[in-house]
Amino acid sequence: MLEQRLEQLVENTVVSLPEAHTGLVLVVLVGFSFSLSHVFSLLANRLKPRQILLHVLLDSLVLAAALLIASFINMVLIALHTQLLVEPKQFFNAIGGALAPGLFYVLVAAPYVSDLIAIAIWVLIHLNVITLVHLRFGLPYAEVVPLVTPGYVVALVLIALLFRSSWRRSYDRLASEFRA
């Protein structure tokens, strides 16, 4: 029974994902905003415009993929918990709206207050997703928080891994030039 429901959910998601264009566009824009937050270090490293564009585009797509994976995890956990048919098109469009604070992630490039801005945006995103699931499915907050937290943690881990591997190299290169 459980396997059949999961198979049906995955099949519905694959079929209706292209119809969720509003949510997908917002997710890609949020990924782009995340990626733009480190463009100053790329500029400071004297990368050519083509290299900067390539970094920004690839990072934004990977970041958007991380957010989509987290949203899919949320959708699967909600469907399994509620035993309701979750319409993927509507869910991804709604999740796109819940990720809207991420559009301001580009402000994380601001000196001195960047960590505070990043934390505030991540908290707002998580609270939006919690509220969305609470309102859409009528679940109490005590049930919603454990359902959406795994997706949130996965998104944080995936984005931290990208930051560590790609962005960190840019900052290290810049720091080494200042020391020299």
GROMACS .gro file of C-alpha atoms in nm:
model
  180
    1MET     CA    1   0.000   0.000   0.000
    2LEU     CA    2   0.275   0.242   0.099
    3GLU     CA    3   0.482   0.158  -0.208
    4GLN     CA    4   0.180   0.211  -0.431
    5ARG     CA    5   0.107   0.555  -0.279
    6LEU     CA    6   0.471   0.661  -0.316
    7GLU     CA    7   0.480   0.539  -0.675
    8GLN     CA    8   0.160   0.729  -0.753
    9LEU     CA    9   0.296   1.045  -0.589
   10VAL     CA   10   0.623   1.031  -0.783
   11GLU     CA   11   0.436   0.963  -1.107
   12ASN     CA   12   0.199   1.256  -1.048
   13THR     CA   13   0.494   1.480  -0.965
   14VAL     CA   14   0.683   1.394  -1.282
   15VAL     CA   15   0.372   1.450  -1.495
   16SER     CA   16   0.261   1.776  -1.334
   17LEU     CA   17   0.597   1.939  -1.258
   18PRO     CA   18   0.609   2.127  -1.591
   19GLU     CA   19   0.263   2.269  -1.508
   20ALA     CA   20   0.399   2.417  -1.185
   21HIS     CA   21   0.580   2.687  -1.378
   22THR     CA   22   0.506   2.969  -1.132
   23GLY     CA   23   0.662   2.782  -0.842
   24LEU     CA   24   0.953   2.661  -1.051
   25VAL     CA   25   1.029   3.012  -1.175
   26LEU     CA   26   1.029   3.139  -0.816
   27VAL     CA   27   1.259   2.857  -0.706
   28VAL     CA   28   1.504   2.935  -0.988
   29LEU     CA   29   1.492   3.307  -0.903
   30VAL     CA   30   1.563   3.229  -0.538
   31GLY     CA   31   1.858   3.014  -0.646
   32PHE     CA   32   1.977   3.301  -0.864
   33SER     CA   33   1.951   3.542  -0.570
   34PHE     CA   34   2.150   3.299  -0.352
   35SER     CA   35   2.413   3.278  -0.623
   36LEU     CA   36   2.434   3.655  -0.671
   37SER     CA   37   2.514   3.699  -0.303
   38HIS     CA   38   2.876   3.601  -0.367
   39VAL     CA   39   2.930   3.783  -0.698
   40PHE     CA   40   3.146   4.045  -0.529
   41SER     CA   41   3.407   3.786  -0.436
   42LEU     CA   42   3.405   3.665  -0.797
   43LEU     CA   43   3.458   4.021  -0.915
   44ALA     CA   44   3.733   4.075  -0.660
   45ASN     CA   45   3.908   3.761  -0.785
   46ARG     CA   46   3.930   3.930  -1.124
   47LEU     CA   47   3.733   3.664  -1.306
   48LYS     CA   48   3.624   3.746  -1.656
   49PRO     CA   49   3.256   3.834  -1.711
   50ARG     CA   50   3.199   3.502  -1.889
   51GLN     CA   51   3.346   3.310  -1.594
   52ILE     CA   52   3.133   3.506  -1.347
   53LEU     CA   53   2.819   3.442  -1.551
   54LEU     CA   54   2.901   3.072  -1.569
   55HIS     CA   55   2.958   3.055  -1.191
   56VAL     CA   56   2.635   3.239  -1.118
   57LEU     CA   57   2.424   3.031  -1.357
   58LEU     CA   58   2.562   2.694  -1.245
   59ASP     CA   59   2.538   2.783  -0.877
   60SER     CA   60   2.183   2.912  -0.916
   61LEU     CA   61   2.072   2.591  -1.088
   62VAL     CA   62   2.233   2.374  -0.820
   63LEU     CA   63   2.077   2.588  -0.547
   64ALA     CA   64   1.736   2.568  -0.715
   65ALA     CA   65   1.775   2.190  -0.739
   66ALA     CA   66   1.853   2.175  -0.366
   67LEU     CA   67   1.537   2.372  -0.289
   68LEU     CA   68   1.331   2.147  -0.518
   69ILE     CA   69   1.468   1.834  -0.352
   70ALA     CA   70   1.377   1.976  -0.012
   71SER     CA   71   1.027   2.062  -0.137
   72PHE     CA   72   0.983   1.713  -0.276
   73ILE     CA   73   1.086   1.563   0.059
   74ASN     CA   74   0.828   1.785   0.229
   75MET     CA   75   0.559   1.677  -0.018
   76VAL     CA   76   0.634   1.306   0.030
   77LEU     CA   77   0.633   1.333   0.411
   78ILE     CA   78   0.307   1.528   0.409
   79ALA     CA   79   0.142   1.279   0.173
   80LEU     CA   80   0.253   0.986   0.387
   81HIS     CA   81   0.145   1.150   0.711
   82THR     CA   82  -0.194   1.283   0.603
   83GLN     CA   83  -0.292   0.998   0.370
   84LEU     CA   84  -0.424   1.271   0.139
   85LEU     CA   85  -0.349   1.305  -0.229
   86VAL     CA   86  -0.111   1.599  -0.253
   87GLU     CA   87  -0.143   1.771  -0.590
   88PRO     CA   88   0.222   1.835  -0.693
   89LYS     CA   89   0.139   2.125  -0.924
   90GLN     CA   90  -0.041   2.317  -0.651
   91PHE     CA   91   0.215   2.219  -0.388
   92PHE     CA   92   0.518   2.336  -0.588
   93ASN     CA   93   0.344   2.661  -0.684
   94ALA     CA   94   0.263   2.726  -0.317
   95ILE     CA   95   0.615   2.632  -0.203
   96GLY     CA   96   0.756   2.874  -0.460
   97GLY     CA   97   0.561   3.150  -0.288
   98ALA     CA   98   0.682   3.036   0.054
   99LEU     CA   99   1.043   3.066  -0.067
  100ALA     CA  100   0.988   3.430  -0.170
  101PRO     CA  101   1.202   3.576   0.115
  102GLY     CA  102   1.495   3.404  -0.056
  103LEU     CA  103   1.463   3.658  -0.338
  104PHE     CA  104   1.633   3.903  -0.102
  105TYR     CA  105   1.925   3.671  -0.030
  106VAL     CA  106   2.139   3.886  -0.259
  107LEU     CA  107   2.151   4.130   0.035
  108VAL     CA  108   2.371   3.877   0.218
  109ALA     CA  109   2.660   4.031   0.027
  110ALA     CA  110   2.631   4.335   0.256
  111PRO     CA  111   2.934   4.364   0.482
  112TYR     CA  112   2.907   4.320   0.861
  113VAL     CA  113   2.536   4.224   0.866
  114SER     CA  114   2.545   3.941   0.613
  115ASP     CA  115   2.512   3.657   0.865
  116LEU     CA  116   2.217   3.823   1.034
  117ILE     CA  117   2.041   3.875   0.700
  118ALA     CA  118   2.107   3.515   0.595
  119ILE     CA  119   1.973   3.374   0.922
  120ALA     CA  120   1.665   3.598   0.908
  121ILE     CA  121   1.588   3.491   0.550
  122TRP     CA  122   1.631   3.120   0.630
  123VAL     CA  123   1.406   3.152   0.936
  124LEU     CA  124   1.142   3.336   0.731
  125ILE     CA  125   1.151   3.067   0.462
  126HIS     CA  126   1.106   2.792   0.720
  127LEU     CA  127   0.823   2.977   0.895
  128ASN     CA  128   0.652   3.035   0.558
  129VAL     CA  129   0.666   2.664   0.474
  130ILE     CA  130   0.535   2.571   0.821
  131THR     CA  131   0.248   2.817   0.787
  132LEU     CA  132   0.172   2.702   0.433
  133VAL     CA  133   0.146   2.336   0.533
  134HIS     CA  134  -0.056   2.425   0.844
  135LEU     CA  135  -0.308   2.626   0.644
  136ARG     CA  136  -0.325   2.405   0.335
  137PHE     CA  137  -0.362   2.071   0.513
  138GLY     CA  138  -0.519   2.181   0.841
  139LEU     CA  139  -0.253   2.013   1.049
  140PRO     CA  140  -0.158   2.146   1.392
  141TYR     CA  141   0.180   2.312   1.422
  142ALA     CA  142   0.302   2.029   1.646
  143GLU     CA  143   0.264   1.791   1.350
  144VAL     CA  144   0.379   2.031   1.081
  145VAL     CA  145   0.720   2.119   1.229
  146PRO     CA  146   0.853   1.759   1.227
  147LEU     CA  147   0.714   1.708   0.876
  148VAL     CA  148   0.884   2.004   0.709
  149THR     CA  149   1.204   2.020   0.911
  150PRO     CA  150   1.380   1.730   0.730
  151GLY     CA  151   1.337   1.906   0.394
  152TYR     CA  152   1.464   2.229   0.547
  153VAL     CA  153   1.771   2.055   0.689
  154VAL     CA  154   1.842   1.884   0.356
  155ALA     CA  155   1.828   2.222   0.179
  156LEU     CA  156   2.064   2.377   0.435
  157VAL     CA  157   2.310   2.088   0.406
  158LEU     CA  158   2.309   2.088   0.025
  159ILE     CA  159   2.357   2.463   0.009
  160ALA     CA  160   2.630   2.448   0.275
  161LEU     CA  161   2.809   2.182   0.072
  162LEU     CA  162   2.793   2.402  -0.236
  163PHE     CA  163   2.917   2.699  -0.037
  164ARG     CA  164   3.200   2.501   0.108
  165SER     CA  165   3.319   2.360  -0.222
  166SER     CA  166   3.265   2.644  -0.467
  167TRP     CA  167   3.219   2.973  -0.288
  168ARG     CA  168   3.481   2.907  -0.025
  169ARG     CA  169   3.747   2.873  -0.294
  170SER     CA  170   3.657   3.220  -0.421
  171TYR     CA  171   3.685   3.373  -0.076
  172ASP     CA  172   4.011   3.191  -0.003
  173ARG     CA  173   4.162   3.313  -0.330
  174LEU     CA  174   4.060   3.668  -0.244
  175ALA     CA  175   4.201   3.643   0.109
  176SER     CA  176   4.532   3.508  -0.019
  177GLU     CA  177   4.569   3.811  -0.247
  178PHE     CA  178   4.518   4.048   0.046
  179ARG     CA  179   4.782   3.866   0.251
  180ALA     CA  180   5.037   3.879  -0.030
   0.00000   0.00000   0.00000
